[in-house]
């Protein structure tokens, strides 16, 4: 039977993770290795300057006192009985579209798995407080079954975003998403300024074939991402244009 590791960035108690694990358990053996606490926007950070503790909750559920990347490294190398056939990260409450992927702990867990040579995808639902995760969980199970049967190209992961009521699936490229008003300046009781980073209004600029546009139109967006970020177009002309640099 296929072995799937489930992780997330919201913590091992998160309802999205439980829904995902339950859905994938219908088609594979599942082991959960997830952060002890909410690590949203942890990106790809690694805990290197203190020890990392693991708690075994029984029934194939482990929590890690660290980041999503720590979970993938420890899960796939130490905690699972063998290297998994697939790592699935989510289900994150809130979309991970366009530039979000650079901050997302959910997506970074899948990036780490792909870096280790393991098939992986990340799933997010486009609702910050979803009442139920059954639609994205069913879609994740279908994608997992497809990958377990047919594999994935090496060095590639899927970033999946599911609207609340999806009307179909679109295969997309990563769009752009900036946040306006994402810095809030406040004064402490002594009048000294301090800041909150986060929130703000997303401003999308990705074109009609982007992840942002697909979700806006009500479709599940599946974006294949590469761990190799080389700009091949730039590389092709760089030697000619910058050949006199040395
Ligand atoms: Mg999160």
PDB file of C-alpha atoms and ligand atoms in Angstrom:
ATOM      1  CA  UNK A   1       0.000   0.000   0.000  1.00  0.00           C
ATOM      2  CA  UNK A   2       1.206   3.484  -0.826  1.00  0.00           C
ATOM      3  CA  UNK A   3       2.599   5.568   2.042  1.00  0.00           C
ATOM      4  CA  UNK A   4       1.687   9.275   2.200  1.00  0.00           C
ATOM      5  CA  UNK A   5       3.024  11.850   4.644  1.00  0.00           C
ATOM      6  CA  UNK A   6       0.641  14.672   5.531  1.00  0.00           C
ATOM      7  CA  UNK A   7       1.918  17.965   6.898  1.00  0.00           C
ATOM      8  CA  UNK A   8       0.894  21.637   7.053  1.00  0.00           C
ATOM      9  CA  UNK A   9       1.921  24.994   8.477  1.00  0.00           C
ATOM     10  CA  UNK A  10      -1.092  25.497  10.760  1.00  0.00           C
ATOM     11  CA  UNK A  11      -0.194  22.920  13.389  1.00  0.00           C
ATOM     12  CA  UNK A  12      -1.070  19.260  13.934  1.00  0.00           C
ATOM     13  CA  UNK A  13      -4.457  20.071  15.512  1.00  0.00           C
ATOM     14  CA  UNK A  14      -5.701  22.101  12.511  1.00  0.00           C
ATOM     15  CA  UNK A  15      -9.051  20.958  11.084  1.00  0.00           C
ATOM     16  CA  UNK A  16      -7.766  21.295   7.502  1.00  0.00           C
ATOM     17  CA  UNK A  17      -4.996  18.799   8.202  1.00  0.00           C
ATOM     18  CA  UNK A  18      -7.429  16.357   9.818  1.00  0.00           C
ATOM     19  CA  UNK A  19      -9.787  16.539   6.831  1.00  0.00           C
ATOM     20  CA  UNK A  20      -6.882  15.987   4.425  1.00  0.00           C
ATOM     21  CA  UNK A  21      -5.513  13.029   6.395  1.00  0.00           C
ATOM     22  CA  UNK A  22      -8.968  11.406   6.561  1.00  0.00           C
ATOM     23  CA  UNK A  23      -9.514  11.822   2.809  1.00  0.00           C
ATOM     24  CA  UNK A  24      -6.099  10.429   1.798  1.00  0.00           C
ATOM     25  CA  UNK A  25      -6.441   7.555   4.299  1.00  0.00           C
ATOM     26  CA  UNK A  26      -9.145   6.145   2.004  1.00  0.00           C
ATOM     27  CA  UNK A  27      -6.507   5.385  -0.658  1.00  0.00           C
ATOM     28  CA  UNK A  28      -3.184   5.060   1.198  1.00  0.00           C
ATOM     29  CA  UNK A  29      -1.461   4.552   4.513  1.00  0.00           C
ATOM     30  CA  UNK A  30      -1.082   8.015   6.085  1.00  0.00           C
ATOM     31  CA  UNK A  31       1.411   9.333   8.638  1.00  0.00           C
ATOM     32  CA  UNK A  32       0.957  12.896   9.915  1.00  0.00           C
ATOM     33  CA  UNK A  33       4.071  14.916  10.787  1.00  0.00           C
ATOM     34  CA  UNK A  34       3.080  18.525  11.441  1.00  0.00           C
ATOM     35  CA  UNK A  35       4.250  21.519  13.456  1.00  0.00           C
ATOM     36  CA  UNK A  36       3.358  21.749  17.133  1.00  0.00           C
ATOM     37  CA  UNK A  37       2.071  25.320  16.631  1.00  0.00           C
ATOM     38  CA  UNK A  38       0.833  27.578  13.831  1.00  0.00           C
ATOM     39  CA  UNK A  39       3.807  28.333  11.569  1.00  0.00           C
ATOM     40  CA  UNK A  40       1.939  30.146   8.790  1.00  0.00           C
ATOM     41  CA  UNK A  41       4.228  32.394   6.704  1.00  0.00           C
ATOM     42  CA  UNK A  42       7.252  30.453   8.007  1.00  0.00           C
ATOM     43  CA  UNK A  43       8.260  30.004   4.368  1.00  0.00           C
ATOM     44  CA  UNK A  44      11.131  27.526   3.975  1.00  0.00           C
ATOM     45  CA  UNK A  45      12.846  28.255   7.295  1.00  0.00           C
ATOM     46  CA  UNK A  46      14.832  25.577   9.062  1.00  0.00           C
ATOM     47  CA  UNK A  47      15.421  25.296  12.833  1.00  0.00           C
ATOM     48  CA  UNK A  48      19.193  25.101  13.269  1.00  0.00           C
ATOM     49  CA  UNK A  49      20.069  26.986  16.473  1.00  0.00           C
ATOM     50  CA  UNK A  50      18.169  24.921  19.045  1.00  0.00           C
ATOM     51  CA  UNK A  51      17.171  21.274  19.408  1.00  0.00           C
ATOM     52  CA  UNK A  52      13.966  20.107  17.720  1.00  0.00           C
ATOM     53  CA  UNK A  53      11.618  17.904  19.806  1.00  0.00           C
ATOM     54  CA  UNK A  54       9.120  15.411  18.397  1.00  0.00           C
ATOM     55  CA  UNK A  55       5.990  14.153  20.176  1.00  0.00           C
ATOM     56  CA  UNK A  56       4.391  10.846  19.153  1.00  0.00           C
ATOM     57  CA  UNK A  57       0.623  11.110  19.639  1.00  0.00           C
ATOM     58  CA  UNK A  58       0.013   7.500  18.504  1.00  0.00           C
ATOM     59  CA  UNK A  59      -1.975   6.344  15.499  1.00  0.00           C
ATOM     60  CA  UNK A  60       0.631   7.675  13.072  1.00  0.00           C
ATOM     61  CA  UNK A  61       0.485  11.301  14.244  1.00  0.00           C
ATOM     62  CA  UNK A  62       3.639  13.190  15.205  1.00  0.00           C
ATOM     63  CA  UNK A  63       4.074  16.850  16.119  1.00  0.00           C
ATOM     64  CA  UNK A  64       7.366  18.667  15.693  1.00  0.00           C
ATOM     65  CA  UNK A  65       8.490  21.693  17.692  1.00  0.00           C
ATOM     66  CA  UNK A  66       9.649  23.387  14.492  1.00  0.00           C
ATOM     67  CA  UNK A  67       8.775  24.554  10.997  1.00  0.00           C
ATOM     68  CA  UNK A  68       7.038  22.787   8.097  1.00  0.00           C
ATOM     69  CA  UNK A  69      10.465  22.206   6.511  1.00  0.00           C
ATOM     70  CA  UNK A  70      11.700  20.583   9.754  1.00  0.00           C
ATOM     71  CA  UNK A  71       8.633  18.304   9.615  1.00  0.00           C
ATOM     72  CA  UNK A  72       9.382  17.107   6.085  1.00  0.00           C
ATOM     73  CA  UNK A  73      13.070  16.502   6.840  1.00  0.00           C
ATOM     74  CA  UNK A  74      12.381  14.597  10.083  1.00  0.00           C
ATOM     75  CA  UNK A  75       9.285  12.821   8.781  1.00  0.00           C
ATOM     76  CA  UNK A  76      10.784  11.472   5.594  1.00  0.00           C
ATOM     77  CA  UNK A  77      14.202  10.629   7.090  1.00  0.00           C
ATOM     78  CA  UNK A  78      13.366   9.452  10.624  1.00  0.00           C
ATOM     79  CA  UNK A  79       9.734   9.150  11.674  1.00  0.00           C
ATOM     80  CA  UNK A  80       8.082   7.291   8.801  1.00  0.00           C
ATOM     81  CA  UNK A  81       8.711   3.546   8.446  1.00  0.00           C
ATOM     82  CA  UNK A  82      10.106   4.232   4.961  1.00  0.00           C
ATOM     83  CA  UNK A  83      10.470   7.027   2.444  1.00  0.00           C
ATOM     84  CA  UNK A  84       6.916   8.104   1.502  1.00  0.00           C
ATOM     85  CA  UNK A  85       5.523   7.872  -2.011  1.00  0.00           C
ATOM     86  CA  UNK A  86       3.957  11.314  -1.662  1.00  0.00           C
ATOM     87  CA  UNK A  87       3.924  14.313   0.681  1.00  0.00           C
ATOM     88  CA  UNK A  88       0.744  16.413   0.833  1.00  0.00           C
ATOM     89  CA  UNK A  89       0.680  19.737   2.690  1.00  0.00           C
ATOM     90  CA  UNK A  90      -2.532  21.423   3.848  1.00  0.00           C
ATOM     91  CA  UNK A  91      -5.344  22.050   3.771  1.00  0.00           C
ATOM     92  CA  UNK A  92      -4.442  25.663   4.439  1.00  0.00           C
ATOM     93  CA  UNK A  93      -7.296  28.014   5.367  1.00  0.00           C
ATOM     94  CA  UNK A  94      -6.647  30.903   2.971  1.00  0.00           C
ATOM     95  CA  UNK A  95      -5.277  30.915  -0.576  1.00  0.00           C
ATOM     96  CA  UNK A  96      -1.608  30.653  -1.564  1.00  0.00           C
ATOM     97  CA  UNK A  97      -1.607  32.400  -4.939  1.00  0.00           C
ATOM     98  CA  UNK A  98       1.000  34.275  -6.966  1.00  0.00           C
ATOM     99  CA  UNK A  99       3.732  35.754  -4.771  1.00  0.00           C
ATOM    100  CA  UNK A 100       2.145  34.135  -1.687  1.00  0.00           C
ATOM    101  CA  UNK A 101       4.085  30.961  -2.493  1.00  0.00           C
ATOM    102  CA  UNK A 102       7.309  32.682  -1.396  1.00  0.00           C
ATOM    103  CA  UNK A 103       5.982  33.233   2.141  1.00  0.00           C
ATOM    104  CA  UNK A 104       3.817  30.142   2.493  1.00  0.00           C
ATOM    105  CA  UNK A 105       4.821  27.409   4.925  1.00  0.00           C
ATOM    106  CA  UNK A 106       2.207  25.166   3.286  1.00  0.00           C
ATOM    107  CA  UNK A 107       3.858  25.430  -0.137  1.00  0.00           C
ATOM    108  CA  UNK A 108       7.386  25.304   1.306  1.00  0.00           C
ATOM    109  CA  UNK A 109       6.717  21.890   2.860  1.00  0.00           C
ATOM    110  CA  UNK A 110       5.919  20.596  -0.640  1.00  0.00           C
ATOM    111  CA  UNK A 111       9.006  22.372  -2.028  1.00  0.00           C
ATOM    112  CA  UNK A 112      11.143  20.602   0.585  1.00  0.00           C
ATOM    113  CA  UNK A 113       9.677  17.212  -0.329  1.00  0.00           C
ATOM    114  CA  UNK A 114      10.314  17.854  -4.041  1.00  0.00           C
ATOM    115  CA  UNK A 115      13.870  18.906  -3.167  1.00  0.00           C
ATOM    116  CA  UNK A 116      14.311  15.534  -1.440  1.00  0.00           C
ATOM    117  CA  UNK A 117      13.071  13.818  -4.618  1.00  0.00           C
ATOM    118  CA  UNK A 118       9.598  12.953  -3.291  1.00  0.00           C
ATOM    119  CA  UNK A 119       6.357  13.686  -5.186  1.00  0.00           C
ATOM    120  CA  UNK A 120       4.476  16.489  -3.426  1.00  0.00           C
ATOM    121  CA  UNK A 121       1.660  18.985  -3.583  1.00  0.00           C
ATOM    122  CA  UNK A 122       0.237  21.751  -1.399  1.00  0.00           C
ATOM    123  CA  UNK A 123      -3.516  22.406  -1.003  1.00  0.00           C
ATOM    124  CA  UNK A 124      -5.194  25.609   0.138  1.00  0.00           C
ATOM    125  CA  UNK A 125      -8.859  26.597   0.308  1.00  0.00           C
ATOM    126  CA  UNK A 126      -9.782  30.177  -0.591  1.00  0.00           C
ATOM    127  CA  UNK A 127     -11.517  30.906   2.712  1.00  0.00           C
ATOM    128  CA  UNK A 128      -9.783  32.005   5.922  1.00  0.00           C
ATOM    129  CA  UNK A 129     -12.454  30.407   8.135  1.00  0.00           C
ATOM    130  CA  UNK A 130     -13.960  27.515   6.168  1.00  0.00           C
ATOM    131  CA  UNK A 131     -16.927  25.768   7.739  1.00  0.00           C
ATOM    132  CA  UNK A 132     -15.926  22.486   6.211  1.00  0.00           C
ATOM    133  CA  UNK A 133     -13.063  21.098   4.168  1.00  0.00           C
ATOM    134  CA  UNK A 134     -14.886  18.325   2.321  1.00  0.00           C
ATOM    135  CA  UNK A 135     -14.572  19.828  -1.202  1.00  0.00           C
ATOM    136  CA  UNK A 136     -10.819  20.556  -1.107  1.00  0.00           C
ATOM    137  CA  UNK A 137     -10.229  17.246   0.720  1.00  0.00           C
ATOM    138  CA  UNK A 138     -12.017  15.301  -2.045  1.00  0.00           C
ATOM    139  CA  UNK A 139     -10.000  17.137  -4.721  1.00  0.00           C
ATOM    140  CA  UNK A 140      -6.764  16.446  -2.834  1.00  0.00           C
ATOM    141  CA  UNK A 141      -7.634  12.730  -2.645  1.00  0.00           C
ATOM    142  CA  UNK A 142      -8.235  12.649  -6.412  1.00  0.00           C
ATOM    143  CA  UNK A 143      -4.905  14.392  -7.130  1.00  0.00           C
ATOM    144  CA  UNK A 144      -3.094  12.079  -4.689  1.00  0.00           C
ATOM    145  CA  UNK A 145      -4.551   8.988  -6.384  1.00  0.00           C
ATOM    146  CA  UNK A 146      -3.462  10.315  -9.774  1.00  0.00           C
ATOM    147  CA  UNK A 147       0.100  10.974  -8.596  1.00  0.00           C
ATOM    148  CA  UNK A 148       0.377   7.611  -6.800  1.00  0.00           C
ATOM    149  CA  UNK A 149      -0.689   5.863 -10.010  1.00  0.00           C
ATOM    150  CA  UNK A 150       1.285   7.914 -12.534  1.00  0.00           C
ATOM    151  CA  UNK A 151       4.101   9.687 -10.659  1.00  0.00           C
ATOM    152  CA  UNK A 152       5.317  13.256 -11.079  1.00  0.00           C
ATOM    153  CA  UNK A 153       8.216  14.839 -12.948  1.00  0.00           C
ATOM    154  CA  UNK A 154      11.308  15.203 -10.718  1.00  0.00           C
ATOM    155  CA  UNK A 155      11.877  18.640  -9.185  1.00  0.00           C
ATOM    156  CA  UNK A 156       8.238  19.635  -9.647  1.00  0.00           C
ATOM    157  CA  UNK A 157       5.459  20.159  -7.097  1.00  0.00           C
ATOM    158  CA  UNK A 158       1.835  21.181  -7.507  1.00  0.00           C
ATOM    159  CA  UNK A 159       0.335  24.208  -5.805  1.00  0.00           C
ATOM    160  CA  UNK A 160      -3.420  23.595  -5.554  1.00  0.00           C
ATOM    161  CA  UNK A 161      -5.917  26.306  -4.597  1.00  0.00           C
ATOM    162  CA  UNK A 162      -9.590  25.475  -4.201  1.00  0.00           C
ATOM    163  CA  UNK A 163     -12.414  28.047  -4.235  1.00  0.00           C
ATOM    164  CA  UNK A 164     -15.226  27.564  -1.734  1.00  0.00           C
ATOM    165  CA  UNK A 165     -17.610  26.197  -4.416  1.00  0.00           C
ATOM    166  CA  UNK A 166     -15.451  25.050  -7.347  1.00  0.00           C
ATOM    167  CA  UNK A 167     -16.966  24.644 -10.818  1.00  0.00           C
ATOM    168  CA  UNK A 168     -14.048  22.826 -12.450  1.00  0.00           C
ATOM    169  CA  UNK A 169     -10.261  22.648 -12.672  1.00  0.00           C
ATOM    170  CA  UNK A 170      -7.766  24.873 -14.516  1.00  0.00           C
ATOM    171  CA  UNK A 171      -4.054  24.264 -14.976  1.00  0.00           C
ATOM    172  CA  UNK A 172      -2.347  27.577 -14.418  1.00  0.00           C
ATOM    173  CA  UNK A 173       0.931  29.437 -14.099  1.00  0.00           C
ATOM    174  CA  UNK A 174       1.984  31.341 -10.996  1.00  0.00           C
ATOM    175  CA  UNK A 175       0.548  34.856 -11.093  1.00  0.00           C
ATOM    176  CA  UNK A 176       1.465  37.981  -9.179  1.00  0.00           C
ATOM    177  CA  UNK A 177      -0.120  39.103  -5.942  1.00  0.00           C
ATOM    178  CA  UNK A 178       0.958  42.136  -3.940  1.00  0.00           C
ATOM    179  CA  UNK A 179      -0.657  43.415  -0.743  1.00  0.00           C
ATOM    180  CA  UNK A 180      -1.624  47.056  -0.337  1.00  0.00           C
ATOM    181  CA  UNK A 181      -1.766  48.433   3.172  1.00  0.00           C
ATOM    182  CA  UNK A 182      -0.022  45.417   4.700  1.00  0.00           C
ATOM    183  CA  UNK A 183       1.942  47.535   7.202  1.00  0.00           C
ATOM    184  CA  UNK A 184       0.071  48.960  10.182  1.00  0.00           C
ATOM    185  CA  UNK A 185       1.869  51.501  12.396  1.00  0.00           C
ATOM    186  CA  UNK A 186       0.627  51.856  15.983  1.00  0.00           C
ATOM    187  CA  UNK A 187       1.916  53.655  19.073  1.00  0.00           C
ATOM    188  CA  UNK A 188       2.712  51.805  22.322  1.00  0.00           C
ATOM    189  CA  UNK A 189       1.618  53.312  25.711  1.00  0.00           C
ATOM    190  CA  UNK A 190       4.799  55.455  25.683  1.00  0.00           C
ATOM    191  CA  UNK A 191       4.089  56.817  22.223  1.00  0.00           C
ATOM    192  CA  UNK A 192       6.757  54.772  20.485  1.00  0.00           C
ATOM    193  CA  UNK A 193       5.801  53.420  17.059  1.00  0.00           C
ATOM    194  CA  UNK A 194       5.598  49.716  16.343  1.00  0.00           C
ATOM    195  CA  UNK A 195       4.375  47.771  13.353  1.00  0.00           C
ATOM    196  CA  UNK A 196       2.192  44.879  12.271  1.00  0.00           C
ATOM    197  CA  UNK A 197       3.151  43.224   9.003  1.00  0.00           C
ATOM    198  CA  UNK A 198       0.334  41.276   7.352  1.00  0.00           C
ATOM    199  CA  UNK A 199      -3.255  41.655   6.255  1.00  0.00           C
ATOM    200  CA  UNK A 200      -3.799  44.303   3.593  1.00  0.00           C
ATOM    201  CA  UNK A 201      -5.699  44.031   0.344  1.00  0.00           C
ATOM    202  CA  UNK A 202      -4.415  41.624  -2.306  1.00  0.00           C
ATOM    203  CA  UNK A 203      -3.809  43.198  -5.725  1.00  0.00           C
ATOM    204  CA  UNK A 204      -3.524  40.607  -8.492  1.00  0.00           C
ATOM    205  CA  UNK A 205      -1.640  41.112 -11.727  1.00  0.00           C
ATOM    206  CA  UNK A 206      -1.090  37.837 -13.476  1.00  0.00           C
ATOM    207  CA  UNK A 207      -3.067  37.648 -16.695  1.00  0.00           C
ATOM    208  CA  UNK A 208      -5.943  35.328 -17.613  1.00  0.00           C
ATOM    209  CA  UNK A 209      -3.927  32.090 -17.382  1.00  0.00           C
ATOM    210  CA  UNK A 210      -2.662  32.789 -13.853  1.00  0.00           C
ATOM    211  CA  UNK A 211      -3.609  30.982 -10.632  1.00  0.00           C
ATOM    212  CA  UNK A 212      -5.238  34.169  -9.308  1.00  0.00           C
ATOM    213  CA  UNK A 213      -7.566  34.445 -12.341  1.00  0.00           C
ATOM    214  CA  UNK A 214      -8.623  30.781 -12.190  1.00  0.00           C
ATOM    215  CA  UNK A 215      -9.661  31.007  -8.544  1.00  0.00           C
ATOM    216  CA  UNK A 216     -11.381  34.344  -9.169  1.00  0.00           C
ATOM    217  CA  UNK A 217     -13.443  32.633 -11.892  1.00  0.00           C
ATOM    218  CA  UNK A 218     -14.398  29.814  -9.485  1.00  0.00           C
ATOM    219  CA  UNK A 219     -12.013  27.090 -10.670  1.00  0.00           C
ATOM    220  CA  UNK A 220      -9.607  24.897  -8.743  1.00  0.00           C
ATOM    221  CA  UNK A 221      -6.135  26.110  -9.748  1.00  0.00           C
ATOM    222  CA  UNK A 222      -3.334  23.565 -10.176  1.00  0.00           C
ATOM    223  CA  UNK A 223       0.060  25.207 -10.780  1.00  0.00           C
ATOM    224  CA  UNK A 224       3.130  23.076 -11.434  1.00  0.00           C
ATOM    225  CA  UNK A 225       6.065  24.789  -9.685  1.00  0.00           C
ATOM    226  CA  UNK A 226       9.765  24.046 -10.157  1.00  0.00           C
ATOM    227  CA  UNK A 227      12.345  23.894  -7.382  1.00  0.00           C
ATOM    228  CA  UNK A 228      14.919  25.104  -9.938  1.00  0.00           C
ATOM    229  CA  UNK A 229      14.278  28.850 -10.142  1.00  0.00           C
ATOM    230  CA  UNK A 230      16.761  29.484 -12.954  1.00  0.00           C
ATOM    231  CA  UNK A 231      15.516  31.977 -15.530  1.00  0.00           C
ATOM    232  CA  UNK A 232      16.442  30.086 -18.678  1.00  0.00           C
ATOM    233  CA  UNK A 233      15.499  33.013 -20.964  1.00  0.00           C
ATOM    234  CA  UNK A 234      17.906  35.302 -19.097  1.00  0.00           C
ATOM    235  CA  UNK A 235      20.618  32.656 -18.935  1.00  0.00           C
ATOM    236  CA  UNK A 236      20.447  32.210 -22.718  1.00  0.00           C
ATOM    237  CA  UNK A 237      21.347  35.851 -23.376  1.00  0.00           C
ATOM    238  CA  UNK A 238      23.466  36.655 -20.303  1.00  0.00           C
ATOM    239  CA  UNK A 239      26.765  35.304 -21.668  1.00  0.00           C
ATOM    240  CA  UNK A 240      26.407  37.345 -24.859  1.00  0.00           C
ATOM    241  CA  UNK A 241      25.321  40.553 -23.131  1.00  0.00           C
ATOM    242  CA  UNK A 242      27.626  40.360 -20.083  1.00  0.00           C
ATOM    243  CA  UNK A 243      30.516  38.468 -21.708  1.00  0.00           C
ATOM    244  CA  UNK A 244      32.914  41.403 -21.052  1.00  0.00           C
ATOM    245  CA  UNK A 245      32.229  41.414 -17.286  1.00  0.00           C
ATOM    246  CA  UNK A 246      35.569  39.700 -16.530  1.00  0.00           C
TER     247      UNK A 246
HETATM  248 MG1  LIG B   1      -1.363  28.424   7.284  1.00  0.00          MG
END
